[in-house]
XYZ file of N, CA and C in Angstrom:
771
model
N 0.841 -1.199 0.000
C 0.000 0.000 0.000
C 0.870 1.240 0.000
N 0.554 2.203 -0.833
C 1.285 3.461 -0.901
C 0.507 4.518 -0.140
N 1.142 5.100 0.871
C 0.505 6.135 1.679
C 1.007 7.489 1.232
N 0.095 8.376 0.838
C 0.483 9.709 0.382
C -0.291 10.750 1.182
N 0.166 11.104 2.381
C -0.503 12.160 3.132
C -0.141 13.521 2.572
N -1.102 14.442 2.569
C -0.847 15.798 2.111
C -0.629 16.684 3.322
N 0.512 17.324 3.394
C 0.875 18.143 4.532
C 0.415 19.571 4.300
N -0.427 20.074 5.191
C -0.985 21.403 5.049
C -0.669 22.238 6.274
N -0.577 23.559 6.133
C -0.367 24.410 7.301
C -1.550 24.323 8.248
N -1.292 24.679 9.518
C -2.324 24.528 10.548
C -3.572 25.347 10.241
N -3.409 26.451 9.505
C -4.537 27.333 9.241
C -5.313 26.959 7.987
N -4.856 25.924 7.276
C -5.498 25.576 6.008
C -6.898 25.043 6.223
N -7.778 25.323 5.277
C -9.130 24.778 5.308
C -9.084 23.415 4.636
N -9.001 22.369 5.438
C -8.891 21.016 4.924
C -10.267 20.360 4.953
N -10.743 19.928 3.804
C -12.061 19.308 3.723
C -12.117 18.088 4.632
N -13.072 18.073 5.550
C -13.230 16.944 6.455
C -12.414 17.047 7.716
N -11.457 17.984 7.766
C -10.581 18.073 8.926
C -11.342 18.469 10.170
N -12.401 19.279 10.014
C -13.130 19.772 11.172
C -13.916 18.653 11.850
N -14.076 17.514 11.186
C -14.846 16.423 11.771
C -14.074 15.691 12.859
N -12.761 15.895 12.906
C -11.934 15.184 13.871
C -11.537 16.104 15.015
N -11.795 15.660 16.208
C -11.392 16.420 17.388
C -10.325 15.648 18.142
N -9.516 16.368 18.866
C -8.445 15.749 19.637
C -9.060 14.965 20.797
N -8.865 13.639 20.852
C -9.512 12.854 21.907
C -8.912 13.076 23.294
N -7.653 13.512 23.378
C -7.010 13.664 24.694
C -5.795 14.572 24.590
N -6.010 15.901 24.485
C -4.858 16.811 24.413
C -3.931 16.583 25.608
N -2.647 16.433 25.374
C -1.745 16.086 26.475
C -1.395 17.289 27.352
N -0.948 16.988 28.546
C -0.438 18.019 29.436
C 0.998 18.334 29.038
N 1.295 19.618 28.862
C 2.667 20.036 28.556
C 3.391 20.255 29.880
N 4.474 19.565 30.074
C 5.200 19.666 31.331
C 5.899 21.013 31.460
N 5.827 21.609 32.635
C 6.554 22.842 32.928
C 7.977 22.443 33.296
N 8.914 22.778 32.422
C 10.278 22.291 32.590
C 11.203 23.392 33.094
N 11.949 23.120 34.141
C 12.937 24.098 34.595
C 14.074 24.209 33.592
N 14.725 25.363 33.575
C 15.884 25.548 32.700
C 17.067 24.812 33.310
N 17.580 23.840 32.588
C 18.689 23.039 33.074
C 19.891 23.181 32.154
N 21.092 23.114 32.710
C 22.272 23.106 31.854
C 22.401 21.771 31.144
N 23.186 21.742 30.107
C 23.446 20.484 29.420
C 24.120 19.518 30.376
N 23.574 18.314 30.554
C 24.226 17.358 31.455
C 25.568 16.893 30.897
N 26.446 16.571 31.802
C 27.754 16.061 31.405
C 27.614 14.613 30.957
N 28.274 14.268 29.869
C 28.255 12.884 29.404
C 29.117 12.031 30.328
N 28.517 10.954 30.838
C 29.229 10.095 31.780
C 29.228 8.653 31.290
N 30.317 7.949 31.612
C 30.425 6.547 31.213
C 29.371 5.722 31.942
N 28.648 4.879 31.211
C 27.618 4.023 31.786
C 28.100 2.586 31.809
N 27.395 1.767 32.566
C 27.761 0.358 32.671
C 27.691 -0.301 31.293
N 28.719 -1.058 30.959
C 28.762 -1.782 29.701
C 29.463 -1.056 28.567
N 29.805 0.233 28.767
C 30.491 0.984 27.712
C 31.926 0.477 27.551
N 32.308 0.177 26.327
C 33.684 -0.206 26.007
C 34.242 0.794 24.997
N 35.195 1.569 25.439
C 35.818 2.552 24.551
C 37.086 1.939 23.974
N 37.201 1.952 22.653
C 38.330 1.302 21.981
C 39.420 2.300 21.581
N 39.052 3.295 20.771
C 40.045 4.243 20.260
C 39.342 5.467 19.707
N 40.039 6.590 19.701
C 39.459 7.823 19.178
C 39.191 7.685 17.681
N 38.126 8.293 17.180
C 37.856 8.218 15.741
C 38.915 8.961 14.944
N 39.131 8.504 13.729
C 40.089 9.172 12.856
C 39.516 10.514 12.398
N 40.377 11.516 12.155
C 39.868 12.810 11.682
C 39.254 12.684 10.295
N 38.316 13.583 10.001
C 37.702 13.589 8.678
C 38.727 13.955 7.619
N 38.525 13.442 6.434
C 39.408 13.774 5.319
C 39.247 15.239 4.941
N 40.280 15.801 4.349
C 40.224 17.186 3.906
C 39.099 17.367 2.880
N 38.240 18.371 3.102
C 37.140 18.625 2.187
C 35.967 17.677 2.343
N 35.948 16.917 3.416
C 34.870 15.946 3.613
C 33.530 16.644 3.798
N 32.475 16.035 3.269
C 31.108 16.511 3.451
C 30.368 15.476 4.295
N 29.883 15.907 5.452
C 29.168 15.001 6.349
C 27.840 15.630 6.757
N 26.901 14.828 7.200
C 25.616 15.365 7.634
C 25.023 14.480 8.721
N 24.030 15.009 9.416
C 23.327 14.254 10.442
C 22.431 13.193 9.808
N 21.969 12.277 10.653
C 21.017 11.240 10.238
C 19.860 11.309 11.227
N 18.999 12.326 11.037
C 17.960 12.651 12.013
C 16.618 11.997 11.740
N 16.443 11.469 10.543
C 15.125 11.003 10.124
C 15.158 9.561 9.671
N 13.990 8.969 9.575
C 13.851 7.630 8.997
C 14.398 7.641 7.575
N 15.314 6.742 7.289
C 15.946 6.619 5.970
C 16.836 7.810 5.615
N 17.266 8.589 6.616
C 18.278 9.603 6.354
C 17.771 11.012 6.137
N 18.669 11.918 5.755
C 18.339 13.350 5.647
C 17.160 13.648 4.734
N 17.070 12.946 3.615
C 15.977 13.168 2.658
C 14.895 12.100 2.772
N 14.987 11.227 3.779
C 14.039 10.129 3.996
C 13.891 9.233 2.763
N 15.004 9.039 2.069
C 14.964 8.204 0.869
C 16.076 7.161 0.830
N 16.770 6.966 1.962
C 17.782 5.926 2.032
C 19.085 6.242 1.331
N 19.333 7.514 1.005
C 20.576 7.878 0.328
C 21.386 8.843 1.181
N 22.698 8.828 0.952
C 23.613 9.716 1.662
C 24.472 10.462 0.654
N 24.678 11.743 0.897
C 25.532 12.543 0.014
C 26.899 12.796 0.644
N 27.215 12.059 1.713
C 28.521 12.241 2.342
C 29.629 11.828 1.380
N 30.748 12.537 1.433
C 31.885 12.267 0.563
C 33.149 12.836 1.208
N 34.331 12.296 0.950
C 34.591 11.071 0.174
C 34.340 9.827 1.013
N 34.059 8.722 0.337
C 33.816 7.456 1.020
C 34.925 6.463 0.680
N 35.240 5.573 1.633
C 36.205 4.512 1.357
C 35.645 3.587 0.279
N 36.510 3.165 -0.604
C 36.090 2.210 -1.628
C 35.974 0.805 -1.060
N 36.780 0.514 -0.032
C 36.680 -0.779 0.641
C 37.299 -0.654 2.030
N 36.828 -1.494 2.945
C 37.377 -1.541 4.297
C 38.629 -2.407 4.319
N 39.425 -2.214 5.360
C 40.550 -3.120 5.578
C 40.018 -4.512 5.874
N 40.885 -5.510 5.789
C 40.449 -6.891 6.010
C 39.831 -7.077 7.383
N 40.301 -6.323 8.360
C 39.790 -6.433 9.723
C 38.458 -5.714 9.901
N 38.016 -5.008 8.855
C 36.753 -4.292 8.930
C 36.941 -2.882 9.463
N 35.860 -2.110 9.562
C 35.974 -0.740 10.064
C 36.399 -0.731 11.528
N 37.157 0.291 11.894
C 37.642 0.398 13.268
C 36.490 0.706 14.216
N 36.449 0.020 15.347
C 35.424 0.261 16.365
C 35.927 1.344 17.313
N 35.138 2.404 17.478
C 35.492 3.488 18.399
C 34.996 3.149 19.800
N 33.723 2.748 19.909
C 33.142 2.350 21.191
C 31.965 1.427 20.939
N 31.542 0.742 21.980
C 30.376 -0.116 21.871
C 29.645 -0.147 23.210
N 28.313 -0.302 23.131
C 27.474 -0.407 24.329
C 26.474 -1.534 24.098
N 26.043 -2.205 25.172
C 25.000 -3.223 25.009
C 23.672 -2.593 24.614
N 22.935 -3.285 23.777
C 21.641 -2.791 23.298
C 20.582 -3.851 23.545
N 19.361 -3.401 23.866
C 18.259 -4.320 24.094
C 17.527 -4.668 22.815
N 16.266 -5.075 22.955
C 15.447 -5.476 21.814
C 15.013 -4.269 20.990
N 14.708 -4.510 19.733
C 14.131 -3.466 18.897
C 14.721 -3.433 17.510
N 13.973 -2.805 16.597
C 14.405 -2.642 15.215
C 14.720 -1.187 14.886
N 14.680 -0.313 15.891
C 14.853 1.122 15.649
C 16.329 1.465 15.462
N 16.654 2.034 14.317
C 18.020 2.495 14.090
C 18.260 3.786 14.881
N 19.507 4.060 15.275
C 19.781 5.292 16.025
C 19.641 6.529 15.148
N 19.427 7.666 15.793
C 19.472 8.964 15.128
C 20.791 9.631 15.493
N 21.392 10.330 14.542
C 22.645 11.052 14.778
C 22.378 12.536 14.571
N 22.592 13.324 15.637
C 22.344 14.764 15.602
C 23.574 15.467 16.170
N 24.410 15.999 15.281
C 25.637 16.642 15.741
C 26.523 15.646 16.468
N 26.876 15.972 17.711
C 27.749 15.082 18.477
C 26.966 14.102 19.337
N 25.704 13.878 18.991
C 24.843 13.007 19.792
C 24.284 11.853 18.972
N 24.191 10.706 19.624
C 23.551 9.526 19.049
C 22.380 9.159 19.957
N 21.177 9.093 19.394
C 19.984 8.774 20.175
C 19.598 7.334 19.882
N 19.603 6.512 20.928
C 19.318 5.085 20.823
C 17.969 4.796 21.465
N 17.107 4.056 20.759
C 15.759 3.721 21.235
C 15.639 2.204 21.207
N 15.441 1.589 22.382
C 15.404 0.133 22.456
C 14.611 -0.299 23.685
N 14.538 -1.602 23.904
C 13.789 -2.147 25.041
C 14.681 -3.076 25.855
N 14.639 -2.888 27.161
C 15.307 -3.801 28.082
C 14.288 -4.218 29.130
N 14.026 -5.508 29.219
C 13.047 -5.998 30.183
C 11.658 -5.486 29.852
N 11.017 -4.854 30.816
C 9.665 -4.343 30.638
C 9.649 -2.828 30.462
N 10.671 -2.286 29.836
C 10.757 -0.835 29.650
C 11.294 -0.502 28.262
N 10.688 0.523 27.639
C 11.273 1.133 26.443
C 12.193 2.254 26.911
N 13.354 2.343 26.299
C 14.411 3.233 26.788
C 14.919 4.114 25.653
N 15.058 5.399 25.949
C 15.670 6.356 25.026
C 16.959 6.843 25.686
N 18.070 6.706 24.981
C 19.354 7.131 25.518
C 20.033 8.080 24.543
N 20.665 9.111 25.082
C 21.418 10.063 24.265
C 22.890 9.910 24.606
N 23.687 9.492 23.634
C 25.096 9.181 23.839
C 25.989 10.148 23.068
N 27.193 10.355 23.586
C 28.165 11.187 22.878
C 28.696 10.389 21.692
N 28.660 10.999 20.519
C 28.983 10.268 19.297
C 30.421 9.760 19.254
N 31.349 10.461 19.880
C 32.765 10.078 19.785
C 33.265 9.273 20.967
N 32.514 9.264 22.079
C 32.972 8.537 23.262
C 32.011 7.451 23.715
N 30.730 7.542 23.316
C 29.725 6.595 23.768
C 29.200 6.885 25.158
N 29.760 7.906 25.831
C 29.275 8.262 27.162
C 27.852 8.807 27.065
N 27.084 8.628 28.133
C 25.664 8.950 28.087
C 25.373 10.331 28.673
N 24.633 11.153 27.892
C 24.161 12.448 28.375
C 22.934 12.278 29.267
N 21.972 11.462 28.812
C 20.739 11.262 29.568
C 20.047 9.974 29.130
N 19.085 9.560 29.961
C 18.318 8.340 29.696
C 16.878 8.551 30.131
N 15.928 8.166 29.284
C 14.501 8.199 29.597
C 13.973 6.772 29.507
N 13.203 6.365 30.499
C 12.678 5.007 30.534
C 11.214 5.039 30.967
N 10.381 4.204 30.335
C 8.979 4.097 30.737
C 8.510 2.664 30.477
N 7.501 2.203 31.218
C 7.094 0.794 31.122
C 6.390 0.467 29.810
N 6.511 -0.778 29.395
C 5.807 -1.281 28.225
C 5.334 -2.694 28.501
N 4.173 -3.034 27.959
C 3.642 -4.392 28.097
C 3.502 -5.074 26.738
N 4.076 -4.479 25.696
C 3.924 -5.015 24.342
C 4.497 -6.426 24.237
N 3.756 -7.283 23.536
C 4.236 -8.623 23.231
C 4.066 -8.870 21.743
N 5.150 -9.184 21.060
C 5.078 -9.562 19.657
C 4.303 -10.878 19.573
N 3.169 -10.882 18.863
C 2.350 -12.106 18.838
C 3.070 -13.296 18.226
N 4.147 -13.046 17.473
C 4.900 -14.138 16.865
C 6.205 -14.424 17.603
N 6.427 -13.662 18.672
C 7.577 -13.934 19.518
C 8.923 -13.514 18.966
N 8.928 -12.674 17.930
C 10.195 -12.291 17.325
C 10.938 -11.259 18.159
N 10.262 -10.156 18.490
C 10.985 -9.057 19.118
C 9.982 -8.115 19.779
N 10.225 -7.735 21.034
C 9.295 -6.893 21.756
C 9.700 -5.438 21.836
N 10.736 -5.056 21.089
C 11.236 -3.687 21.172
C 10.593 -2.757 20.172
N 10.936 -1.457 20.238
C 10.357 -0.475 19.314
C 10.774 -0.723 17.875
N 9.882 -0.361 16.962
C 10.124 -0.527 15.528
C 10.538 0.784 14.854
N 10.129 1.911 15.422
C 10.328 3.212 14.782
C 11.599 3.885 15.295
N 12.486 4.325 14.415
C 13.662 5.055 14.878
C 13.276 6.415 15.452
N 14.057 6.932 16.394
C 13.810 8.287 16.881
C 14.076 9.298 15.772
N 13.315 10.398 15.754
C 13.540 11.471 14.782
C 13.733 12.775 15.553
N 14.479 13.705 14.939
C 14.811 14.941 15.650
C 14.907 16.111 14.684
N 14.597 17.301 15.205
C 14.799 18.537 14.449
C 15.983 19.323 14.995
N 16.756 18.716 15.895
C 17.882 19.393 16.518
C 17.532 20.047 17.837
N 16.226 20.166 18.122
C 15.764 20.747 19.381
C 15.098 19.694 20.270
N 14.251 18.866 19.649
C 13.565 17.807 20.379
C 13.794 16.475 19.679
N 13.493 15.399 20.397
C 13.504 14.046 19.850
C 12.088 13.498 19.964
N 11.574 12.935 18.874
C 10.253 12.302 18.880
C 10.455 10.789 18.787
N 9.857 10.052 19.739
C 9.903 8.596 19.668
C 8.479 8.053 19.647
N 8.308 6.914 18.980
C 6.989 6.278 18.835
C 7.185 4.793 19.107
N 6.744 4.341 20.287
C 7.011 2.983 20.729
C 6.141 1.928 20.076
N 6.448 0.679 20.364
C 5.786 -0.451 19.713
C 4.309 -0.539 20.055
N 3.882 0.017 21.195
C 2.464 0.004 21.544
C 1.843 1.394 21.475
N 2.476 2.293 20.701
C 1.845 3.566 20.397
C 2.098 4.690 21.380
N 3.139 4.603 22.208
C 3.481 5.704 23.108
C 4.328 6.721 22.324
N 3.797 7.938 22.201
C 4.466 9.005 21.457
C 5.057 9.995 22.455
N 6.368 10.209 22.388
C 7.057 11.094 23.325
C 7.772 12.224 22.595
N 7.749 13.397 23.209
C 8.551 14.536 22.758
C 9.536 14.846 23.876
N 10.834 14.752 23.571
C 11.890 14.868 24.568
C 12.890 15.936 24.129
N 13.323 16.781 25.056
C 14.341 17.783 24.726
C 15.659 17.089 24.414
N 16.243 17.421 23.274
C 17.463 16.754 22.844
C 18.618 16.995 23.807
N 18.784 18.225 24.270
C 19.963 18.570 25.073
C 19.871 18.021 26.490
N 18.700 18.111 27.119
C 18.580 17.772 28.534
C 17.887 16.450 28.821
N 17.131 15.896 27.853
C 16.398 14.663 28.103
C 15.103 14.864 28.857
N 14.647 16.108 29.002
C 13.385 16.375 29.692
C 12.208 16.030 28.770
N 11.171 15.398 29.342
C 9.987 15.036 28.565
C 9.067 16.248 28.466
N 8.812 16.701 27.241
C 7.942 17.862 27.007
C 6.480 17.440 27.109
N 6.116 16.373 26.409
C 4.765 15.821 26.461
C 4.797 14.376 25.981
N 3.729 13.663 26.306
C 3.607 12.282 25.852
C 2.150 11.978 25.542
N 1.938 11.088 24.565
C 0.590 10.669 24.197
C 0.567 9.155 24.035
N -0.585 8.569 24.354
C -0.813 7.146 24.126
C -1.747 7.037 22.920
N -1.179 7.025 21.727
C -1.969 7.078 20.488
C -2.899 5.874 20.372
N -2.413 4.704 20.720
C -3.230 3.501 20.589
C -4.463 3.578 21.478
N -4.286 4.045 22.710
C -5.405 4.138 23.650
C -6.332 5.289 23.293
N -5.766 6.461 23.001
C -6.568 7.659 22.758
C -7.442 7.526 21.509
N -6.911 6.895 20.463
C -7.646 6.776 19.206
C -8.321 5.413 19.052
N -8.332 4.622 20.158
C -9.016 3.331 20.197
C -8.557 2.410 19.058
N -7.257 2.231 18.945
C -6.685 1.393 17.902
C -6.507 -0.032 18.406
N -6.744 -0.991 17.536
C -6.389 -2.366 17.852
C -4.891 -2.545 17.660
N -4.350 -3.624 18.224
C -2.914 -3.864 18.053
C -2.619 -4.214 16.609
N -1.651 -3.538 16.024
C -1.279 -3.802 14.643
C -0.549 -5.142 14.544
N -0.344 -5.620 13.336
C 0.161 -6.967 13.084
C 1.447 -7.256 13.862
N 2.428 -6.352 13.769
C 3.688 -6.497 14.496
C 3.927 -5.306 15.414
N 2.860 -4.711 15.938
C 3.029 -3.508 16.747
C 3.119 -2.273 15.876
N 3.333 -1.121 16.499
C 3.397 0.154 15.767
C 4.733 0.252 15.036
N 4.662 0.571 13.725
C 5.893 0.612 12.946
C 5.970 1.729 11.937
N 5.086 2.733 12.016
C 5.118 3.863 11.078
C 5.824 5.038 11.758
N 7.017 5.368 11.304
C 7.822 6.416 11.933
C 7.209 7.792 11.693
N 7.073 8.615 12.742
C 6.536 9.971 12.568
C 7.464 10.850 11.721
N 6.895 11.934 11.229
C 7.630 12.927 10.446
C 7.539 14.281 11.133
N 8.685 14.913 11.384
C 8.688 16.296 11.856
C 8.728 17.198 10.634
N 7.698 18.008 10.489
C 7.600 18.919 9.344
C 7.276 20.305 9.882
N 8.314 21.168 9.979
C 8.117 22.496 10.560
C 7.730 22.381 12.022
N 6.585 22.949 12.386
C 6.097 22.919 13.764
C 5.161 21.757 14.033
N 5.069 20.812 13.098
C 4.130 19.702 13.229
C 4.856 18.365 13.315
N 4.217 17.423 14.007
C 4.641 16.024 14.020
C 3.536 15.234 13.332
N 3.821 14.665 12.174
C 2.832 13.958 11.368
C 2.902 12.467 11.690
N 1.745 11.884 12.000
C 1.703 10.479 12.407
C 0.664 9.732 11.584
N 1.039 8.562 11.099
C 0.104 7.659 10.434
C -0.649 6.923 11.538
N -1.820 7.447 11.920
C -2.576 6.931 13.056
C -3.400 5.705 12.662
N -4.234 5.846 11.641
C -5.050 4.727 11.168
C -6.231 4.393 12.055
N -6.881 5.423 12.609
C -8.031 5.184 13.488
C -9.241 4.721 12.685
N -10.031 3.862 13.268
C -11.250 3.379 12.626
C -12.197 4.560 12.408
N -12.540 4.855 11.159
C -13.367 6.012 10.841
C -12.599 7.313 10.809
N -11.288 7.255 10.958
C -10.425 8.425 10.892
C -10.123 9.014 12.262
N -9.082 9.846 12.318
C -8.236 10.211 11.189
C -7.242 9.107 10.827
N -6.963 9.010 9.531
C -5.918 8.105 9.070
C -4.548 8.703 9.370
N -4.427 10.004 9.100
C -3.192 10.736 9.362
C -3.536 11.918 10.246
N -2.695 12.202 11.220
C -2.931 13.330 12.121
C -1.657 14.139 12.283
N -1.842 15.443 12.479
C -0.716 16.347 12.737
C -0.841 16.876 14.154
N 0.239 16.762 14.899
C 0.267 17.245 16.275
C 1.244 18.405 16.391
N 0.874 19.401 17.180
C 1.758 20.544 17.390
C 3.001 20.071 18.140
N 4.144 20.404 17.598
C 5.405 19.890 18.154
C 5.628 20.341 19.596
N 5.265 21.576 19.924
C 5.547 22.116 21.241
C 4.523 21.704 22.298
N 3.291 21.390 21.880
C 2.247 21.085 22.853
C 1.693 19.674 22.741
N 1.886 19.020 21.600
C 1.331 17.688 21.391
C -0.133 17.669 21.021
N -0.777 18.847 20.928
C -2.195 18.905 20.577
C -2.384 18.591 19.094
N -3.507 17.939 18.774
C -3.794 17.627 17.379
C -4.225 18.894 16.651
N -3.543 19.186 15.565
C -3.847 20.370 14.768
C -4.859 20.030 13.676
N -4.659 18.910 13.005
C -5.632 18.449 12.028
C -5.556 16.930 11.878
N -6.663 16.380 11.366
C -6.711 14.977 11.005
C -7.253 14.862 9.591
N -6.885 13.806 8.899
C -7.323 13.658 7.508
C -7.540 12.188 7.186
N -8.557 11.920 6.374
C -8.793 10.580 5.859
C -9.521 9.669 6.825
N -10.277 8.718 6.257
C -10.975 7.730 7.082
C -11.122 6.398 6.366
N -10.297 6.198 5.344
C -10.478 5.034 4.487
C -9.628 3.831 4.888
N -8.568 4.029 5.671
C -7.689 2.902 5.970
C -7.289 2.887 7.438
N -6.883 1.704 7.895
C -6.473 1.526 9.282
C -4.975 1.692 9.450
N -4.432 1.279 10.600
C -2.993 1.433 10.847
C -2.175 0.581 9.886
N -1.003 1.068 9.528
C -0.117 0.330 8.623
C 1.325 0.663 8.979
N 2.243 0.215 8.130
C 3.670 0.452 8.376
C 4.256 1.466 7.408
N 3.398 2.277 6.794
C 3.858 3.318 5.884
C 4.209 4.573 6.682
N 5.445 5.035 6.552
C 5.887 6.240 7.252
C 5.679 7.452 6.359
N 5.037 8.512 6.865
C 4.780 9.685 6.019
C 6.075 10.374 5.608
N 6.041 10.984 4.433
C 7.170 11.760 3.916
C 6.622 13.018 3.260
N 7.345 14.121 3.420
C 6.926 15.373 2.815
C 7.365 15.439 1.359
N 6.556 16.071 0.524
C 6.915 16.187 -0.880
C 6.238 17.378 -1.508
N 6.768 17.827 -2.627
C 6.193 18.923 -3.386
C 5.430 18.333 -4.575
N 4.129 18.612 -4.652
C 3.302 18.033 -5.701
C 2.729 19.165 -6.555
N 3.011 19.141 -7.854
C 2.516 20.172 -8.772
C 2.853 21.583 -8.294
N 4.061 21.740 -7.782
C 4.522 23.056 -7.326
C 4.106 23.417 -5.918
């Protein structure tokens, strides 16, 4: 199935959008101003060696979104090695990881890891060159893969450089400050929109588009796609009522100008 959501500004007159109301606007947490936490070594961290310096004239970029900067699985970084040494690429550091299919997000000098250990989904922000941890967010989960393959999150974390958005396997949507790890707001999409459990859990990665977080919700009778205000988590608009939840991740595009 090809999912093509149309992204509109919050003020746009969207046919049918007025029929959908926010079932449970979240509470926005009042957050104190905190300094950036110091990155500290955590249990299980193995530091091997400092990374090699970038080549002269190298072009590098962050990996903040599903499938990369353009959400299309391509990278424009250059120059690239034509082949690795026989021993493979050099390991700078390594940390133990729990269950899940979510790839990390890379934002500047930070790596955001989203995984599951035991009965908790965990978001960790690590220093890209040392593996030391800036912060950790943990919350309970009861998700069970009906086929017993994997109980961890399916959706990679996404970021705009200010916040991190995570979407867990049972529909827990979190907005977290990138620098401090403070939770801005959280929503239980599966519960709020009365969704049944999807085939392998929730697997449609959200899209940050300007001030909106676009989610493939798939509620019975709509909305199929919903936009939430990034700063408050409130639903700005909903669209569509023809299909249920799926694994199609929304992507922004320019259509006919």
